[in-house]
Amino acid sequence: MRSLLCVLLLLAVVGCTTRSSGPATPEQAALAAAANTDIASYHLRNGALESALAKIRQALQQNPESVDAHLVAAELWSRLDDPDRAEGHYRQALSVDERTGAALNNYAAFLCRQDRVSAALEHWDEAASDPLYNRRAMALSNAARCITDRNPPSADVTAEQYWRRALSLVPDYPLALGGMVEWSLAEGRVDAADEWYSRYTAAAEESAWGLWLGIRVARAGDHAERQGRLIERLRERFPASEQAARLTE
């Protein structure tokens, strides 16, 4: 809430400056667009889609070259079930800067949701190839998750390859470590899953998903005592979680 108040204050300052000195300068317009983009993002996170749409349209009028504004607009139109408009904004963001890691990563996620897996992987690979992009491990993990979830029949690469590439960049990256646990379980490599899970728990904060993953590993390895401890922990720490609900199935 404090950050939103700061953004509103910035908009007020820019508005006052504009009214007192005539049309906004490019710098003032860019500041106002950034502020309106932040407000649109805030509304989007809170499900106020109509308010988000009004603000992001204003932001794009103020600065049509704002990559951040186009990315928020793309996510908004995706939420409004208009994939054509969403993709248009992703493409516009990349036309402004074709190597923007965030745009490549977000566009790839959109393509994956549209079952365009090959195109999605190309964009994640491009994001991961940029040494200045500080979320390369996340992009590679997203690619692995896309392959796992969509299971494309013609994929030339495996989820394991992407998980391992992510770990070559960040050896203690929780998403990739958890992914290797899941991959090992799917391949029937229970001992490997156990080893990967030990690394995962050392790197990740405790979560319902992580405890459920441990339960699956313990069950696969026939470790009844450990499984019982993890079940008790899941019920105690995350009683309202989806994973806790699965215990009664």
Short mmCIF file of C-alpha atoms in Angstrom, two decimals:
data_model
loop_
_atom_site.label_atom_id
_atom_site.label_comp_id
_atom_site.label_asym_id
_atom_site.label_seq_id
_atom_site.Cartn_x
_atom_site.Cartn_y
_atom_site.Cartn_z
CA MET A 1 0.00 0.00 0.00
CA ARG A 2 2.87 2.37 0.79
CA SER A 3 4.34 1.86 -2.68
CA LEU A 4 0.97 2.67 -4.24
CA LEU A 5 0.75 5.90 -2.23
CA CYS A 6 4.23 6.84 -3.45
CA VAL A 7 3.14 6.25 -7.04
CA LEU A 8 0.01 8.38 -6.56
CA LEU A 9 2.15 11.14 -5.08
CA LEU A 10 4.48 10.97 -8.07
CA LEU A 11 1.51 11.28 -10.43
CA ALA A 12 0.28 14.31 -8.51
CA VAL A 13 3.70 15.95 -8.75
CA VAL A 14 3.96 15.25 -12.48
CA GLY A 15 0.41 16.55 -13.00
CA CYS A 16 1.11 19.76 -11.14
CA THR A 17 4.34 20.31 -13.05
CA THR A 18 2.57 19.74 -16.36
CA ARG A 19 -0.27 22.11 -15.58
CA SER A 20 2.10 24.84 -14.43
CA SER A 21 4.51 24.68 -17.35
CA GLY A 22 2.46 23.55 -20.34
CA PRO A 23 2.61 20.21 -22.17
CA ALA A 24 4.55 17.41 -20.51
CA THR A 25 8.15 16.94 -21.51
CA PRO A 26 9.20 13.45 -22.69
CA GLU A 27 10.77 12.87 -19.28
CA GLN A 28 7.57 13.86 -17.47
CA ALA A 29 5.47 11.68 -19.78
CA ALA A 30 7.76 8.71 -19.15
CA LEU A 31 7.51 9.23 -15.38
CA ALA A 32 3.73 9.47 -15.55
CA ALA A 33 3.54 6.36 -17.74
CA ALA A 34 5.70 4.41 -15.30
CA ALA A 35 3.51 5.51 -12.41
CA ASN A 36 0.31 4.57 -14.22
CA THR A 37 1.85 1.22 -15.17
CA ASP A 38 2.59 0.54 -11.50
CA ILE A 39 -0.99 1.42 -10.57
CA ALA A 40 -2.33 -0.82 -13.35
CA SER A 41 -0.13 -3.65 -12.09
CA TYR A 42 -1.45 -3.11 -8.57
CA HIS A 43 -5.05 -3.28 -9.79
CA LEU A 44 -4.24 -6.37 -11.86
CA ARG A 45 -2.78 -8.19 -8.85
CA ASN A 46 -5.94 -7.40 -6.91
CA GLY A 47 -8.34 -8.48 -9.64
CA ALA A 48 -9.63 -4.97 -10.46
CA LEU A 49 -9.34 -5.53 -14.20
CA GLU A 50 -11.44 -2.57 -15.34
CA SER A 51 -9.36 -0.14 -13.27
CA ALA A 52 -6.18 -1.79 -14.52
CA LEU A 53 -7.31 -1.40 -18.12
CA ALA A 54 -8.04 2.31 -17.69
CA LYS A 55 -4.62 2.96 -16.17
CA ILE A 56 -2.63 0.91 -18.66
CA ARG A 57 -4.34 2.65 -21.58
CA GLN A 58 -3.36 5.96 -20.03
CA ALA A 59 0.22 4.75 -19.57
CA LEU A 60 0.51 3.69 -23.20
CA GLN A 61 -0.85 7.03 -24.38
CA GLN A 62 1.83 8.75 -22.33
CA ASN A 63 4.64 6.45 -23.46
CA PRO A 64 3.87 4.02 -26.32
CA GLU A 65 7.48 2.77 -26.12
CA SER A 66 7.23 1.52 -22.53
CA VAL A 67 8.16 -2.17 -22.42
CA ASP A 68 6.76 -2.51 -18.90
CA ALA A 69 3.42 -1.00 -19.94
CA HIS A 70 3.12 -3.39 -22.88
CA LEU A 71 3.91 -6.36 -20.61
CA VAL A 72 1.23 -5.36 -18.11
CA ALA A 73 -1.21 -4.80 -20.97
CA ALA A 74 -0.38 -8.24 -22.37
CA GLU A 75 -1.01 -9.92 -19.03
CA LEU A 76 -4.24 -7.96 -18.61
CA TRP A 77 -5.62 -8.94 -22.02
CA SER A 78 -4.63 -12.52 -21.34
CA ARG A 79 -6.66 -12.38 -18.13
CA LEU A 80 -9.53 -10.89 -20.14
CA ASP A 81 -9.36 -13.92 -22.46
CA ASP A 82 -8.22 -11.97 -25.51
CA PRO A 83 -5.03 -13.77 -26.60
CA ASP A 84 -4.72 -11.85 -29.87
CA ARG A 85 -4.47 -8.49 -28.10
CA ALA A 86 -2.20 -10.01 -25.47
CA GLU A 87 0.18 -11.31 -28.11
CA GLY A 88 0.11 -7.96 -29.86
CA HIS A 89 1.43 -6.25 -26.75
CA TYR A 90 4.12 -8.89 -26.25
CA ARG A 91 5.27 -8.30 -29.81
CA GLN A 92 5.24 -4.54 -29.32
CA ALA A 93 7.35 -4.90 -26.17
CA LEU A 94 9.89 -6.94 -28.13
CA SER A 95 9.82 -4.48 -31.02
CA VAL A 96 10.98 -1.81 -28.57
CA ASP A 97 13.77 -4.03 -27.24
CA GLU A 98 14.04 -7.49 -28.78
CA ARG A 99 16.43 -8.72 -26.09
CA THR A 100 14.44 -7.69 -23.02
CA GLY A 101 14.66 -10.75 -20.80
CA ALA A 102 11.39 -10.07 -18.99
CA ALA A 103 9.51 -9.69 -22.28
CA LEU A 104 11.02 -12.87 -23.71
CA ASN A 105 10.25 -14.81 -20.54
CA ASN A 106 6.67 -13.57 -20.23
CA TYR A 107 5.93 -14.02 -23.92
CA ALA A 108 7.30 -17.56 -23.75
CA ALA A 109 4.99 -18.35 -20.83
CA PHE A 110 2.07 -17.02 -22.87
CA LEU A 111 3.06 -19.17 -25.85
CA CYS A 112 3.29 -22.23 -23.62
CA ARG A 113 -0.23 -21.63 -22.33
CA GLN A 114 -1.32 -21.50 -25.98
CA ASP A 115 0.33 -24.93 -26.56
CA ARG A 116 2.93 -23.35 -28.86
CA VAL A 117 5.72 -25.10 -27.02
CA SER A 118 8.46 -24.95 -29.67
CA ALA A 119 8.09 -21.18 -30.03
CA ALA A 120 8.01 -20.80 -26.25
CA LEU A 121 11.27 -22.74 -25.86
CA GLU A 122 12.95 -20.56 -28.48
CA HIS A 123 12.10 -17.43 -26.52
CA TRP A 124 13.21 -18.93 -23.19
CA ASP A 125 16.49 -19.99 -24.79
CA GLU A 126 16.97 -16.45 -26.07
CA ALA A 127 16.27 -14.99 -22.62
CA ALA A 128 18.74 -17.41 -21.04
CA SER A 129 21.43 -16.51 -23.58
CA ASP A 130 21.58 -12.90 -22.38
CA PRO A 131 24.31 -12.65 -19.71
CA LEU A 132 22.82 -9.35 -18.51
CA TYR A 133 19.46 -10.95 -17.69
CA ASN A 134 19.59 -11.83 -14.01
CA ARG A 135 16.70 -14.31 -14.13
CA ARG A 136 18.14 -16.76 -16.61
CA ALA A 137 17.73 -19.70 -14.22
CA MET A 138 14.06 -18.83 -13.87
CA ALA A 139 13.61 -18.72 -17.65
CA LEU A 140 15.20 -22.15 -18.04
CA SER A 141 13.10 -23.54 -15.19
CA ASN A 142 9.98 -22.15 -16.82
CA ALA A 143 10.96 -23.95 -20.02
CA ALA A 144 11.38 -27.21 -18.11
CA ARG A 145 8.03 -26.78 -16.41
CA CYS A 146 6.36 -26.10 -19.77
CA ILE A 147 7.73 -29.36 -21.20
CA THR A 148 6.64 -31.24 -18.07
CA ASP A 149 3.13 -29.82 -18.05
CA ARG A 150 2.44 -29.82 -21.79
CA ASN A 151 4.36 -33.01 -22.68
CA PRO A 152 4.83 -32.06 -26.34
CA PRO A 153 5.33 -35.17 -28.51
CA SER A 154 7.87 -33.52 -30.81
CA ALA A 155 10.14 -31.80 -28.28
CA ASP A 156 13.81 -32.19 -29.19
CA VAL A 157 14.90 -31.48 -25.63
CA THR A 158 13.83 -32.79 -22.24
CA ALA A 159 12.77 -31.08 -19.05
CA GLU A 160 15.82 -32.59 -17.37
CA GLN A 161 18.14 -30.74 -19.74
CA TYR A 162 16.53 -27.42 -18.86
CA TRP A 163 16.53 -28.13 -15.11
CA ARG A 164 20.25 -28.96 -15.31
CA ARG A 165 21.01 -25.84 -17.34
CA ALA A 166 19.27 -23.76 -14.69
CA LEU A 167 21.33 -25.44 -11.97
CA SER A 168 24.54 -24.82 -13.90
CA LEU A 169 23.76 -21.11 -13.50
CA VAL A 170 22.42 -21.21 -9.93
CA PRO A 171 23.33 -24.51 -8.20
CA ASP A 172 20.92 -23.97 -5.30
CA TYR A 173 17.95 -22.72 -7.35
CA PRO A 174 14.90 -24.21 -5.58
CA LEU A 175 12.62 -24.41 -8.63
CA ALA A 176 15.18 -26.43 -10.58
CA LEU A 177 16.07 -28.66 -7.62
CA GLY A 178 12.39 -29.43 -7.07
CA GLY A 179 12.05 -30.08 -10.78
CA MET A 180 14.86 -32.62 -10.67
CA VAL A 181 13.11 -34.37 -7.78
CA GLU A 182 9.93 -34.65 -9.85
CA TRP A 183 11.81 -35.77 -12.93
CA SER A 184 13.69 -38.45 -10.98
CA LEU A 185 10.43 -39.75 -9.51
CA ALA A 186 8.83 -39.87 -12.96
CA GLU A 187 11.81 -41.87 -14.23
CA GLY A 188 11.62 -44.29 -11.29
CA ARG A 189 15.00 -43.17 -9.95
CA VAL A 190 14.04 -43.10 -6.29
CA ASP A 191 17.56 -42.86 -4.85
CA ALA A 192 18.33 -39.90 -7.12
CA ALA A 193 15.03 -38.27 -6.12
CA ASP A 194 16.02 -38.65 -2.46
CA GLU A 195 19.38 -36.97 -3.09
CA TRP A 196 17.82 -34.13 -5.05
CA TYR A 197 15.22 -33.64 -2.34
CA SER A 198 17.95 -33.24 0.28
CA ARG A 199 19.46 -30.47 -1.84
CA TYR A 200 16.03 -28.94 -2.34
CA THR A 201 15.22 -28.76 1.38
CA ALA A 202 18.61 -27.16 2.06
CA ALA A 203 17.88 -24.39 -0.46
CA ALA A 204 14.13 -23.77 -0.26
CA GLU A 205 11.84 -22.30 2.35
CA GLU A 206 9.36 -24.76 3.77
CA SER A 207 6.14 -24.86 1.75
CA ALA A 208 3.12 -27.08 1.25
CA TRP A 209 4.38 -28.01 -2.21
CA GLY A 210 7.81 -28.92 -0.87
CA LEU A 211 6.40 -31.07 1.94
CA TRP A 212 4.11 -32.84 -0.51
CA LEU A 213 7.10 -33.48 -2.73
CA GLY A 214 8.91 -35.02 0.24
CA ILE A 215 5.91 -37.22 1.00
CA ARG A 216 6.01 -38.51 -2.57
CA VAL A 217 9.72 -39.25 -2.30
CA ALA A 218 9.30 -41.03 1.04
CA ARG A 219 6.37 -43.04 -0.31
CA ALA A 220 8.32 -44.07 -3.41
CA GLY A 221 11.25 -45.17 -1.23
CA ASP A 222 8.99 -47.00 1.23
CA HIS A 223 10.14 -44.80 4.13
CA ALA A 224 6.98 -44.99 6.21
CA GLU A 225 8.35 -43.18 9.26
CA ARG A 226 9.63 -40.23 7.25
CA GLN A 227 6.42 -40.11 5.27
CA GLY A 228 4.42 -39.96 8.50
CA ARG A 229 6.53 -37.09 9.85
CA LEU A 230 6.10 -35.10 6.66
CA ILE A 231 2.35 -35.71 6.61
CA GLU A 232 2.08 -34.49 10.19
CA ARG A 233 4.19 -31.44 9.34
CA LEU A 234 2.05 -30.62 6.30
CA ARG A 235 -1.16 -30.81 8.31
CA GLU A 236 0.32 -28.71 11.09
CA ARG A 237 1.91 -25.95 9.00
CA PHE A 238 -0.41 -25.74 5.98
CA PRO A 239 -3.80 -27.17 6.99
CA ALA A 240 -5.76 -25.21 4.36
CA SER A 241 -3.45 -26.02 1.45
CA GLU A 242 -4.36 -28.00 -1.65
CA GLN A 243 -1.65 -30.49 -0.72
CA ALA A 244 -3.11 -31.08 2.75
CA ALA A 245 -6.50 -31.71 1.15
CA ARG A 246 -4.94 -34.43 -0.99
CA LEU A 247 -4.07 -36.40 2.14
CA THR A 248 -7.72 -37.32 2.56
CA GLU A 249 -8.17 -38.49 -1.03
#
